[in-house]
Structures are given as structure tokens and as C-alpha cells.
Amino acid sequence: MNLVSYEYVACQESKKGVLILSEFAGAAQSLGAGAILVNPWNVTEVASSIGYALNMPADEREKRHHHNFKHVISHTAQEWAATFVSELNVTIVEAQLRTRQIPPPLPIEVAVDRYSCSNNRLLILGFNATLTEPVDTLGRKDSQINEWEPKLRPDLREPLRKLCDDPKTTVLVLSGSARNVLDDNFSDYNLWLAAENGMFLRVTTGDWMTTMPENLSMEWVDSVKNVFEYFTDRTPRSQFEVRETSLIWNYKYSDVEFGRLQARDLLQHLWTGPISNASLDVVQGRRSVEVRSVAVTKGAAIDRILGEIVHNKGMKEPIDYVLCIGHFLTKDEDIYTFFEPELPSEVPASVRPQVPTQVRTSIVGSRAALLMKQNSMSAVEQNKSYSIDGDTLHSMVTDRISLQEGSSVLDLQANDYFSCSVARKRSNSRYRLQSSDEVVTLLRELADHR
């Protein structure tokens, strides 16, 4: 684009010069409202416009110039680049969602059969939209929200209790929800709770511990909070939640179309403002926007979580069955690949490449893998403790588990590992379930085949 017209407007702040601009120029789309547009091939029109500009009243000159000057100083090259990058980020996310694979339905009979044949099982369960009612089925009356906090489905209480009481089964609820939400729903069960994407952990008979990385900076919280507060005020029935490792703006109870427009506007505010130079991830849910540090994912936390579970239970026998079910966001689907360094052979070749049937995984793995993980060493691994909101979070010490113990924690064959997404058409998991109703069916089957 020819920027001479922009330069002229910028230089006329004191004189308030009038801009005469060709209607064929690219700048006519942005400066046309304050300029006099002409057809440069029409000599009479050009001459008339020059005469009008020379005799224009002072107030009109100032008004026209002010309009264009405001546009020039606000639409800078930096602003254009930031907007372009934000639009590109949105396009990338949308493209990733379109190209992700559609996993086949979970073969429930096979999953139950392998469960019955195993001796040391690990069940990793998500919470929202997995063990709760779907958002769209929550009762509403006169557009009023009956419940804000997610609640465990009543028909899951009995099968979940049976699974938790089975000595051969370890149940872990891994959620992005805050600690108090998981406490309110699962305190009466004998299981493990991992809150805020695995950054906080406890067995229900013990205290909360932190798996938070030592170098995790939260200096960005206030600036992002201001953006979330602004969009909460202008979006009816939306809310934002400040957690200890992330901030979430949720518009699931707002008007769908208006909420999406507001979310897109919010993303542009974030990418061009408080998070432009920060090591943060913006995680887009179906009707939510979450900002968190790059080190906060469920997959990154599961390594340390498994270590603590093994030590606490004194496991001597390797885990030979893993079932991982959840309505996880794209960012958190790295938990599926943690247990699956190689792809299963039983999946059709048109979907995934063929690999050997035997898949063996370990928490610590090889020395090379151990070195790769040193960049994300947490307070747990450094034997540190934190005090957050006045509650001292007990540290976990990973040197409790020797290298040999860590290597023997998992011993999985491909047909003994089931990763399953819930209510997601496209996912990196092996299988899928249509809704939380099918989760109820599956857990009941497992509970009856202990």
C-alpha cells in the first residue's frame, strides 16, 4: 500500500491540512471518511475538489483531519502485525481441530474383559462432562442457572465406590477444577484427586500436595484478570475463575453466538496485550478460554503423580492395565501419549500406522528421557514446599522411588491400554464415548467384574 497519504496526515497535526485522495487508492478504504475522494481521471472533479479544500470551513477541516489522524496513530504496523498473528493463531487452532482423527467407539466388552484379567489396574478419570451431567442438560428456568459448580452424577456413586474399594484398582480423578470442587464431590471415596490439571494432588485420606514446577511464574495473573473482568461485565451470564495456576473465562451459560463473538474479541485482547511476550498458553474450550503457564498440562503432571501413587501404595507389582477417560481439552491430550509411546497395532491401518503389539512404558524410562525431563523439574523433585492461600502444601520427594522402581511401574501390552475421549468427535485418543451416559455404563460393567 502507498503510505504517502498516511505520512501527510501524520505531518498535518498542527495545520489540519485537507487530504484529497484517489478513490482507486488502497488507502481510500481506511482514510476515505476524512478525505475528499476523487476520480483522478476526471480533471474537472479534481479541480473542483482542490477549490473546495482551499475554501473549507475550519471546523470541517479539523473534524476531517481528526478522524484520519486518529486512524493513523492507532493502526500502526505493530498493531497490524499483532492482529495478523492473533488471527493466524485462531486459524491454526481451527485447522488442528479439523484435521484431528476421529477415533472408533470404545469396545466396552473388550475393555471389561482385559480389566478382569489384570492384577494391578489404574483408572484415570476426567471430571467435567465425564463424571458429570453434560452442560446442555443442566436444568434452566427463565434463563437462570440452577448450579454453577459441577456435580458428580448420582448414578455413578455406587459403581465408583465399588471400584475404589477394589484392592486391585487405583482410581485417579484428574481435572482442571479447583481443589475445593473435587473435595466436595469425592471426599467420601477412597481414591486420588489431582486438581488444576494435576498441579495439586492428594489421596482422599491425606493432605494436598503440590506438583507445581518450581520456576512457574504467576506475575501475569493481574493483567489477564483485568481482561477477564472486562469481558465478564459485558457478557451476560459469563463468569471467570481465578485459580492458583490458571485463569478461566467461562461463557457456557451465555447466549451461544454472542459468547463466541466475545470470546474472539477477548482472544485478540490477550494476544495483543498481557500475554504477547509471556510464556503462557491460551487454551480454548468449547465455551471457555483458559490462560495458564506452558508447563501446566495433565500429561506433564502424570509422571510425578504416578510416582507418588506408587510410593504411597507401596506397589510391588507393575501396573498391567490402564484406562484413561476424559473430556480433555486439546492441550491436555498429551496424557494419552504418556502411556503410549508407540501406536497400537489393533487400530486400522487407514487410521494409524502398524507397530509391534508389545508396548512397554515406564515413569523414568531411559537416561536420555530422564535428562529431557530435567527442564520441567518441579518443586516435588527439588524437595520443596509451598504455602498457597495459607495452606501449606506438603512436598513430594521423587527420590523415594529408585530408578529401578520407576522402570517397573508400568508393564503394558497394547491391548491393556484404553484411552478414550468423551463427547469429542475428533481426538488423539484410541477410542471415544458419545457421552457421560456411556461412561456410566462402562464403569458399572467394570464394577461388576472385579
Short mmCIF file of C-alpha atoms in Angstrom, two decimals:
data_model
loop_
_atom_site.label_atom_id
_atom_site.label_comp_id
_atom_site.label_asym_id
_atom_site.label_seq_id
_atom_site.Cartn_x
_atom_site.Cartn_y
_atom_site.Cartn_z
CA MET A 1 0.00 0.00 0.00
CA ASN A 2 1.20 3.53 -0.77
CA LEU A 3 1.69 5.22 2.61
CA VAL A 4 2.22 8.81 1.36
CA SER A 5 -1.34 9.69 2.39
CA TYR A 6 -0.68 8.35 5.90
CA GLU A 7 2.52 10.39 6.13
CA TYR A 8 0.67 13.54 5.03
CA VAL A 9 -2.00 13.08 7.74
CA ALA A 10 0.68 12.46 10.40
CA CYS A 11 2.51 15.68 9.43
CA GLN A 12 -0.59 17.88 9.49
CA GLU A 13 -1.42 17.68 13.19
CA SER A 14 -0.97 21.42 13.67
CA LYS A 15 -2.13 22.78 10.29
CA LYS A 16 -5.06 20.37 9.86
CA GLY A 17 -4.42 20.01 6.11
CA VAL A 18 -7.12 18.51 3.89
CA LEU A 19 -6.37 15.21 2.16
CA ILE A 20 -7.53 14.76 -1.45
CA LEU A 21 -7.34 11.07 -2.25
CA SER A 22 -7.91 8.98 -5.35
CA GLU A 23 -10.85 6.67 -4.91
CA PHE A 24 -8.76 3.94 -6.56
CA ALA A 25 -6.01 4.12 -3.91
CA GLY A 26 -5.81 1.38 -1.30
CA ALA A 27 -5.81 3.99 1.47
CA ALA A 28 -9.27 5.14 0.33
CA GLN A 29 -10.77 2.24 2.29
CA SER A 30 -9.29 3.46 5.58
CA LEU A 31 -8.91 7.25 5.12
CA GLY A 32 -11.85 7.86 2.83
CA ALA A 33 -14.16 9.05 5.60
CA GLY A 34 -11.98 12.07 6.35
CA ALA A 35 -10.55 12.71 2.90
CA ILE A 36 -12.07 14.13 -0.27
CA LEU A 37 -12.28 11.25 -2.71
CA VAL A 38 -11.87 11.98 -6.42
CA ASN A 39 -11.59 10.20 -9.72
CA PRO A 40 -8.07 11.20 -10.83
CA TRP A 41 -9.06 10.81 -14.50
CA ASN A 42 -11.79 13.40 -14.15
CA VAL A 43 -9.89 16.72 -14.37
CA THR A 44 -12.95 18.84 -13.63
CA GLU A 45 -13.73 16.86 -10.47
CA VAL A 46 -10.12 17.11 -9.26
CA ALA A 47 -10.06 20.87 -9.82
CA SER A 48 -13.39 21.30 -8.03
CA SER A 49 -12.16 19.27 -5.07
CA ILE A 50 -8.98 21.35 -4.77
CA GLY A 51 -11.07 24.52 -4.73
CA TYR A 52 -13.38 23.06 -2.08
CA ALA A 53 -10.40 22.05 0.08
CA LEU A 54 -8.87 25.54 -0.08
CA ASN A 55 -12.13 27.18 0.99
CA MET A 56 -13.26 24.55 3.51
CA PRO A 57 -14.51 25.90 6.89
CA ALA A 58 -12.03 25.48 9.75
CA ASP A 59 -14.32 23.28 11.85
CA GLU A 60 -14.84 20.83 8.97
CA ARG A 61 -11.08 20.77 8.24
CA GLU A 62 -10.38 19.94 11.88
CA LYS A 63 -13.09 17.29 12.03
CA ARG A 64 -11.90 15.54 8.87
CA HIS A 65 -8.26 15.66 9.96
CA HIS A 66 -9.03 14.42 13.48
CA HIS A 67 -10.86 11.40 12.05
CA ASN A 68 -7.95 10.40 9.81
CA PHE A 69 -5.25 11.24 12.35
CA LYS A 70 -6.89 9.00 14.94
CA HIS A 71 -6.91 6.15 12.44
CA VAL A 72 -3.24 6.64 11.50
CA ILE A 73 -1.89 6.65 15.07
CA SER A 74 -3.98 3.63 16.14
CA HIS A 75 -3.48 1.44 13.06
CA THR A 76 0.29 1.11 13.23
CA ALA A 77 2.49 -1.59 11.73
CA GLN A 78 2.79 -3.15 15.19
CA GLU A 79 -0.99 -3.23 15.57
CA TRP A 80 -1.37 -4.80 12.15
CA ALA A 81 1.23 -7.45 12.95
CA ALA A 82 -0.37 -8.27 16.30
CA THR A 83 -3.81 -8.59 14.72
CA PHE A 84 -2.42 -10.77 11.96
CA VAL A 85 -0.72 -13.08 14.44
CA SER A 86 -3.88 -13.37 16.56
CA GLU A 87 -5.96 -14.26 13.51
CA LEU A 88 -3.30 -16.77 12.50
CA ASN A 89 -3.42 -18.38 15.94
CA VAL A 90 -7.18 -18.80 15.67
CA THR A 91 -6.80 -20.31 12.20
CA ILE A 92 -4.16 -22.77 13.43
CA VAL A 93 -6.37 -23.97 16.28
CA GLU A 94 -9.35 -24.39 13.95
CA ALA A 95 -7.21 -26.29 11.43
CA GLN A 96 -5.89 -28.61 14.14
CA LEU A 97 -9.42 -29.41 15.22
CA ARG A 98 -10.47 -30.18 11.64
CA THR A 99 -7.51 -32.46 10.93
CA ARG A 100 -7.58 -34.48 14.13
CA GLN A 101 -8.57 -38.10 13.82
CA ILE A 102 -12.00 -39.50 14.63
CA PRO A 103 -11.34 -42.47 16.91
CA PRO A 104 -13.57 -45.55 16.78
CA PRO A 105 -16.10 -46.32 19.53
CA LEU A 106 -14.72 -47.96 22.65
CA PRO A 107 -15.18 -51.77 22.58
CA ILE A 108 -16.66 -51.97 26.06
CA GLU A 109 -16.71 -55.78 26.20
CA VAL A 110 -13.01 -55.95 25.34
CA ALA A 111 -12.13 -53.26 27.89
CA VAL A 112 -14.06 -55.08 30.61
CA ASP A 113 -12.56 -58.46 29.68
CA ARG A 114 -8.98 -57.13 29.84
CA TYR A 115 -9.83 -55.44 33.13
CA SER A 116 -10.97 -58.75 34.60
CA CYS A 117 -7.72 -60.45 33.56
CA SER A 118 -5.42 -57.81 35.08
CA ASN A 119 -3.98 -57.72 38.58
CA ASN A 120 -2.96 -54.09 39.08
CA ARG A 121 -5.21 -51.55 37.38
CA LEU A 122 -5.08 -47.79 37.05
CA LEU A 123 -8.22 -45.83 36.14
CA ILE A 124 -7.68 -42.18 35.22
CA LEU A 125 -10.98 -40.34 35.03
CA GLY A 126 -11.72 -36.78 33.98
CA PHE A 127 -14.44 -34.92 35.83
CA ASN A 128 -16.26 -32.26 33.81
CA ALA A 129 -18.53 -33.79 31.14
CA THR A 130 -17.16 -37.22 32.09
CA LEU A 131 -18.46 -37.90 35.59
CA THR A 132 -20.94 -35.02 35.48
CA GLU A 133 -24.05 -34.28 33.51
CA PRO A 134 -23.40 -32.62 30.12
CA VAL A 135 -23.65 -28.82 30.23
CA ASP A 136 -26.54 -28.67 27.79
CA THR A 137 -28.73 -30.88 30.00
CA LEU A 138 -28.41 -28.76 33.12
CA GLY A 139 -31.81 -27.55 34.24
CA ARG A 140 -32.65 -23.92 33.48
CA LYS A 141 -35.67 -21.84 34.31
CA ASP A 142 -36.28 -18.36 32.95
CA SER A 143 -32.66 -18.26 31.81
CA GLN A 144 -31.49 -18.66 35.41
CA ILE A 145 -28.64 -21.01 36.20
CA ASN A 146 -29.50 -23.63 38.78
CA GLU A 147 -25.98 -24.73 39.54
CA TRP A 148 -22.61 -23.26 38.71
CA GLU A 149 -20.36 -25.92 40.21
CA PRO A 150 -20.16 -29.36 38.52
CA LYS A 151 -21.61 -32.26 40.50
CA LEU A 152 -20.92 -35.97 40.34
CA ARG A 153 -23.72 -37.88 38.64
CA PRO A 154 -25.85 -39.69 41.25
CA ASP A 155 -25.92 -42.89 39.16
CA LEU A 156 -22.12 -43.06 39.29
CA ARG A 157 -21.77 -43.11 43.06
CA GLU A 158 -22.36 -46.83 43.56
CA PRO A 159 -20.12 -48.16 40.74
CA LEU A 160 -17.40 -45.65 41.62
CA ARG A 161 -17.44 -46.72 45.25
CA LYS A 162 -17.11 -50.37 44.24
CA LEU A 163 -14.12 -49.58 42.03
CA CYS A 164 -12.45 -47.52 44.75
CA ASP A 165 -12.87 -50.34 47.30
CA ASP A 166 -11.25 -52.90 44.99
CA PRO A 167 -7.67 -53.52 46.26
CA LYS A 168 -6.52 -54.30 42.71
CA THR A 169 -7.73 -50.96 41.35
CA THR A 170 -6.35 -47.44 41.78
CA VAL A 171 -8.72 -44.64 40.79
CA LEU A 172 -7.40 -41.17 39.94
CA VAL A 173 -9.72 -38.25 39.18
CA LEU A 174 -7.69 -35.80 37.10
CA SER A 175 -9.43 -32.49 36.48
CA GLY A 176 -8.86 -28.84 35.71
CA SER A 177 -11.24 -27.94 38.54
CA ALA A 178 -10.10 -26.34 41.76
CA ARG A 179 -9.31 -28.38 44.86
CA ASN A 180 -12.47 -27.44 46.74
CA VAL A 181 -14.66 -28.66 43.85
CA LEU A 182 -13.05 -32.12 43.91
CA ASP A 183 -13.18 -32.21 47.71
CA ASP A 184 -16.91 -31.51 47.68
CA ASN A 185 -17.59 -34.37 45.27
CA PHE A 186 -15.11 -37.11 46.21
CA SER A 187 -14.12 -36.78 49.86
CA ASP A 188 -16.15 -39.88 50.76
CA TYR A 189 -14.35 -42.12 48.25
CA ASN A 190 -11.06 -43.97 48.58
CA LEU A 191 -9.29 -42.54 45.55
CA TRP A 192 -6.73 -39.99 44.35
CA LEU A 193 -7.59 -36.43 43.38
CA ALA A 194 -5.49 -34.31 41.02
CA ALA A 195 -6.77 -30.72 40.82
CA GLU A 196 -5.92 -27.87 38.45
CA ASN A 197 -4.63 -30.16 35.70
CA GLY A 198 -2.54 -32.21 38.11
CA MET A 199 -0.76 -29.33 39.85
CA PHE A 200 -2.23 -30.38 43.20
CA LEU A 201 -2.58 -33.95 44.39
CA ARG A 202 -3.89 -35.87 47.37
CA VAL A 203 -5.32 -39.20 48.35
CA THR A 204 -8.69 -38.58 49.99
CA THR A 205 -7.33 -39.78 53.32
CA GLY A 206 -4.39 -37.35 53.21
CA ASP A 207 -3.46 -33.71 52.63
CA TRP A 208 -2.99 -31.80 49.42
CA MET A 209 0.47 -31.82 47.87
CA THR A 210 1.85 -29.72 45.03
CA THR A 211 3.40 -30.92 41.81
CA MET A 212 3.81 -27.35 40.60
CA PRO A 213 7.06 -26.68 38.68
CA GLU A 214 9.50 -24.68 40.77
CA ASN A 215 10.06 -21.96 38.18
CA LEU A 216 6.36 -21.38 37.50
CA SER A 217 5.78 -17.60 37.36
CA MET A 218 2.37 -16.14 38.15
CA GLU A 219 3.23 -12.47 37.61
CA TRP A 220 0.87 -12.34 34.63
CA VAL A 221 -2.28 -13.03 36.66
CA ASP A 222 -3.34 -9.44 37.40
CA SER A 223 -3.12 -8.23 33.79
CA VAL A 224 -5.09 -11.21 32.45
CA LYS A 225 -7.58 -10.86 35.29
CA ASN A 226 -8.35 -7.29 34.20
CA VAL A 227 -9.19 -8.51 30.69
CA PHE A 228 -11.42 -11.30 32.04
CA GLU A 229 -13.23 -8.89 34.36
CA TYR A 230 -13.93 -6.54 31.45
CA PHE A 231 -15.44 -9.28 29.28
CA THR A 232 -17.41 -10.74 32.19
CA ASP A 233 -19.07 -7.35 32.70
CA ARG A 234 -20.02 -7.04 29.03
CA THR A 235 -21.13 -10.68 28.54
CA PRO A 236 -24.32 -11.55 30.47
CA ARG A 237 -24.19 -14.81 32.46
CA SER A 238 -20.49 -15.33 31.88
CA GLN A 239 -18.04 -15.77 34.73
CA PHE A 240 -14.31 -16.01 35.30
CA GLU A 241 -12.45 -18.01 37.90
CA VAL A 242 -9.04 -17.28 39.36
CA ARG A 243 -7.25 -20.49 40.21
CA GLU A 244 -3.79 -20.94 41.65
CA THR A 245 -2.17 -21.91 38.35
CA SER A 246 -4.58 -20.54 35.74
CA LEU A 247 -7.45 -18.18 34.95
CA ILE A 248 -10.61 -19.30 33.17
CA TRP A 249 -13.31 -17.25 31.49
CA ASN A 250 -16.45 -19.35 31.02
CA TYR A 251 -19.43 -18.42 28.85
CA LYS A 252 -21.24 -21.77 28.72
CA TYR A 253 -24.41 -20.23 30.20
CA SER A 254 -24.37 -17.18 27.91
CA ASP A 255 -26.01 -16.79 24.53
CA VAL A 256 -24.04 -19.08 22.23
CA GLU A 257 -23.47 -16.73 19.29
CA PHE A 258 -22.82 -13.66 21.40
CA GLY A 259 -20.47 -15.64 23.63
CA ARG A 260 -18.43 -16.77 20.63
CA LEU A 261 -18.10 -13.21 19.35
CA GLN A 262 -17.00 -12.04 22.77
CA ALA A 263 -14.53 -14.91 23.06
CA ARG A 264 -12.91 -14.00 19.76
CA ASP A 265 -12.62 -10.39 20.87
CA LEU A 266 -11.18 -11.50 24.20
CA LEU A 267 -8.52 -13.59 22.46
CA GLN A 268 -7.38 -10.60 20.44
CA HIS A 269 -7.11 -8.53 23.62
CA LEU A 270 -4.98 -11.25 25.21
CA TRP A 271 -2.66 -11.92 22.28
CA THR A 272 -2.01 -8.24 21.62
CA GLY A 273 -1.77 -7.29 25.29
CA PRO A 274 -0.86 -9.04 28.55
CA ILE A 275 0.36 -12.35 27.11
CA SER A 276 2.11 -11.10 23.97
CA ASN A 277 5.59 -11.76 25.40
CA ALA A 278 4.78 -14.22 28.20
CA SER A 279 5.36 -17.97 28.33
CA LEU A 280 1.68 -18.76 28.50
CA ASP A 281 -0.81 -20.95 26.72
CA VAL A 282 -4.32 -19.87 25.77
CA VAL A 283 -6.46 -23.00 25.88
CA GLN A 284 -9.79 -22.70 24.09
CA GLY A 285 -12.56 -24.96 25.27
CA ARG A 286 -15.98 -25.37 23.75
CA ARG A 287 -17.30 -22.38 25.69
CA SER A 288 -14.34 -21.22 27.71
CA VAL A 289 -10.97 -19.53 27.44
CA GLU A 290 -8.21 -20.53 29.85
CA VAL A 291 -4.81 -18.91 30.33
CA ARG A 292 -2.12 -20.98 32.00
CA SER A 293 1.65 -21.39 32.02
CA VAL A 294 3.13 -23.60 29.32
CA ALA A 295 4.24 -26.16 31.92
CA VAL A 296 0.70 -26.78 33.18
CA THR A 297 -0.77 -29.81 31.37
CA LYS A 298 -2.20 -33.09 32.53
CA GLY A 299 0.42 -35.04 30.60
CA ALA A 300 3.27 -33.11 32.20
CA ALA A 301 1.92 -33.80 35.68
CA ILE A 302 1.06 -37.51 35.34
CA ASP A 303 4.69 -38.58 35.63
CA ARG A 304 5.06 -37.11 39.12
CA ILE A 305 1.55 -38.19 40.10
CA LEU A 306 2.29 -41.82 39.27
CA GLY A 307 5.47 -41.70 41.30
CA GLU A 308 3.63 -40.55 44.40
CA ILE A 309 0.85 -43.12 43.95
CA VAL A 310 3.34 -45.96 43.62
CA HIS A 311 5.25 -44.88 46.72
CA ASN A 312 2.13 -44.27 48.80
CA LYS A 313 0.61 -47.66 48.00
CA GLY A 314 3.93 -49.47 48.12
CA MET A 315 3.28 -51.14 44.79
CA LYS A 316 5.42 -54.19 44.17
CA GLU A 317 3.55 -55.45 41.13
CA PRO A 318 3.68 -53.48 37.85
CA ILE A 319 0.54 -51.76 36.58
CA ASP A 320 -0.75 -54.01 33.81
CA TYR A 321 -3.98 -52.21 32.87
CA VAL A 322 -4.65 -48.50 32.27
CA LEU A 323 -7.97 -46.92 31.37
CA CYS A 324 -7.86 -43.17 30.72
CA ILE A 325 -11.21 -41.46 30.08
CA GLY A 326 -11.94 -37.78 29.87
CA HIS A 327 -13.40 -34.80 28.08
CA PHE A 328 -9.93 -33.28 27.92
CA LEU A 329 -9.00 -30.16 26.02
CA THR A 330 -6.59 -30.41 23.10
CA LYS A 331 -3.73 -29.09 25.23
CA ASP A 332 -4.26 -31.86 27.81
CA GLU A 333 -4.44 -34.78 25.41
CA ASP A 334 -0.71 -35.30 25.95
CA ILE A 335 -1.82 -37.56 28.78
CA TYR A 336 -2.84 -40.13 26.15
CA THR A 337 0.64 -40.22 24.64
CA PHE A 338 2.32 -40.56 28.03
CA PHE A 339 1.13 -44.15 28.23
CA GLU A 340 1.50 -44.76 24.54
CA PRO A 341 4.99 -44.03 23.18
CA GLU A 342 4.12 -46.28 20.24
CA LEU A 343 0.83 -46.60 18.42
CA PRO A 344 -1.29 -49.73 18.87
CA SER A 345 -1.38 -52.36 16.17
CA GLU A 346 -5.03 -53.20 16.51
CA VAL A 347 -6.18 -49.84 15.15
CA PRO A 348 -6.93 -49.97 11.40
CA ALA A 349 -4.01 -49.11 9.15
CA SER A 350 -6.03 -46.41 7.42
CA VAL A 351 -6.16 -44.53 10.71
CA ARG A 352 -2.82 -45.28 12.36
CA PRO A 353 0.44 -46.94 11.27
CA GLN A 354 1.21 -50.50 12.25
CA VAL A 355 3.53 -51.13 15.22
CA PRO A 356 4.52 -54.13 17.35
CA THR A 357 1.88 -55.37 19.77
CA GLN A 358 4.07 -55.20 22.85
CA VAL A 359 4.18 -51.69 24.34
CA ARG A 360 6.22 -51.19 27.48
CA THR A 361 6.32 -47.87 29.29
CA SER A 362 7.94 -46.59 32.47
CA ILE A 363 7.80 -43.49 34.60
CA VAL A 364 11.50 -42.79 34.47
CA GLY A 365 12.42 -44.54 31.26
CA SER A 366 15.87 -44.30 29.74
CA ARG A 367 18.63 -41.97 30.92
CA ALA A 368 18.05 -39.81 27.83
CA ALA A 369 14.38 -39.41 28.68
CA LEU A 370 15.32 -38.51 32.23
CA LEU A 371 17.63 -35.76 31.01
CA MET A 372 14.90 -34.41 28.74
CA LYS A 373 12.58 -34.05 31.72
CA GLN A 374 15.03 -32.01 33.80
CA ASN A 375 13.84 -28.81 32.16
CA SER A 376 10.44 -29.26 33.81
CA MET A 377 11.71 -30.23 37.25
CA SER A 378 9.08 -29.37 39.82
CA ALA A 379 9.12 -28.43 43.45
CA VAL A 380 8.34 -32.05 44.12
CA GLU A 381 11.59 -33.15 42.53
CA GLN A 382 13.54 -30.42 44.31
CA ASN A 383 12.06 -31.43 47.70
CA LYS A 384 10.43 -28.01 48.18
CA SER A 385 7.21 -26.95 49.90
CA TYR A 386 4.79 -24.15 49.09
CA SER A 387 2.31 -22.12 51.07
CA ILE A 388 -0.68 -21.08 48.97
CA ASP A 389 -3.73 -19.33 50.38
CA GLY A 390 -2.39 -20.00 53.85
CA ASP A 391 -2.38 -23.76 53.41
CA THR A 392 0.98 -25.44 53.47
CA LEU A 393 1.19 -27.90 50.62
CA HIS A 394 3.34 -30.87 51.54
CA SER A 395 6.11 -31.57 49.09
CA MET A 396 6.57 -34.92 47.39
CA VAL A 397 10.06 -36.34 47.10
CA THR A 398 10.73 -38.25 43.92
CA ASP A 399 13.89 -39.81 45.23
CA ARG A 400 11.61 -42.11 47.22
CA ILE A 401 11.39 -44.11 44.03
CA SER A 402 14.62 -45.51 42.74
CA LEU A 403 15.41 -45.76 39.06
CA GLN A 404 14.72 -49.49 39.15
CA GLU A 405 11.35 -49.00 40.85
CA GLY A 406 10.29 -46.36 38.36
CA SER A 407 11.19 -48.54 35.41
CA SER A 408 8.94 -51.32 36.67
CA VAL A 409 5.88 -49.22 37.46
CA LEU A 410 4.20 -49.82 34.11
CA ASP A 411 4.20 -53.01 32.09
CA LEU A 412 1.55 -52.63 29.43
CA GLN A 413 0.67 -54.56 26.36
CA ALA A 414 -1.11 -52.62 23.66
CA ASN A 415 -4.44 -54.37 24.30
CA ASP A 416 -4.30 -53.48 28.01
CA TYR A 417 -4.30 -49.73 27.48
CA PHE A 418 -7.53 -47.89 26.67
CA SER A 419 -7.52 -44.13 26.13
CA CYS A 420 -10.95 -42.75 25.48
CA SER A 421 -12.33 -39.27 24.80
CA VAL A 422 -15.85 -38.38 25.89
CA ALA A 423 -18.25 -36.36 23.72
CA ARG A 424 -15.49 -35.28 21.30
CA LYS A 425 -15.72 -36.11 17.61
CA ARG A 426 -12.00 -35.63 16.99
CA SER A 427 -9.30 -36.62 19.42
CA ASN A 428 -5.85 -38.15 19.76
CA SER A 429 -7.23 -40.90 21.98
CA ARG A 430 -7.58 -44.50 20.81
CA TYR A 431 -11.32 -44.64 21.33
CA ARG A 432 -14.32 -42.46 22.06
CA LEU A 433 -17.56 -42.50 24.03
CA GLN A 434 -20.54 -40.45 22.93
CA SER A 435 -21.50 -39.03 26.32
CA SER A 436 -21.22 -39.42 30.06
CA ASP A 437 -24.13 -41.89 29.86
CA GLU A 438 -21.77 -44.37 28.20
CA VAL A 439 -19.20 -43.66 30.93
CA VAL A 440 -21.82 -44.76 33.46
CA THR A 441 -22.41 -47.97 31.51
CA LEU A 442 -18.69 -48.72 31.30
CA LEU A 443 -17.93 -48.09 34.98
CA ARG A 444 -20.89 -50.24 36.01
CA GLU A 445 -19.56 -53.09 33.89
CA LEU A 446 -16.11 -52.73 35.41
CA ALA A 447 -17.51 -52.61 38.94
CA ASP A 448 -19.42 -55.86 38.35
CA HIS A 449 -16.30 -57.69 37.06
CA ARG A 450 -13.87 -57.13 39.87
#
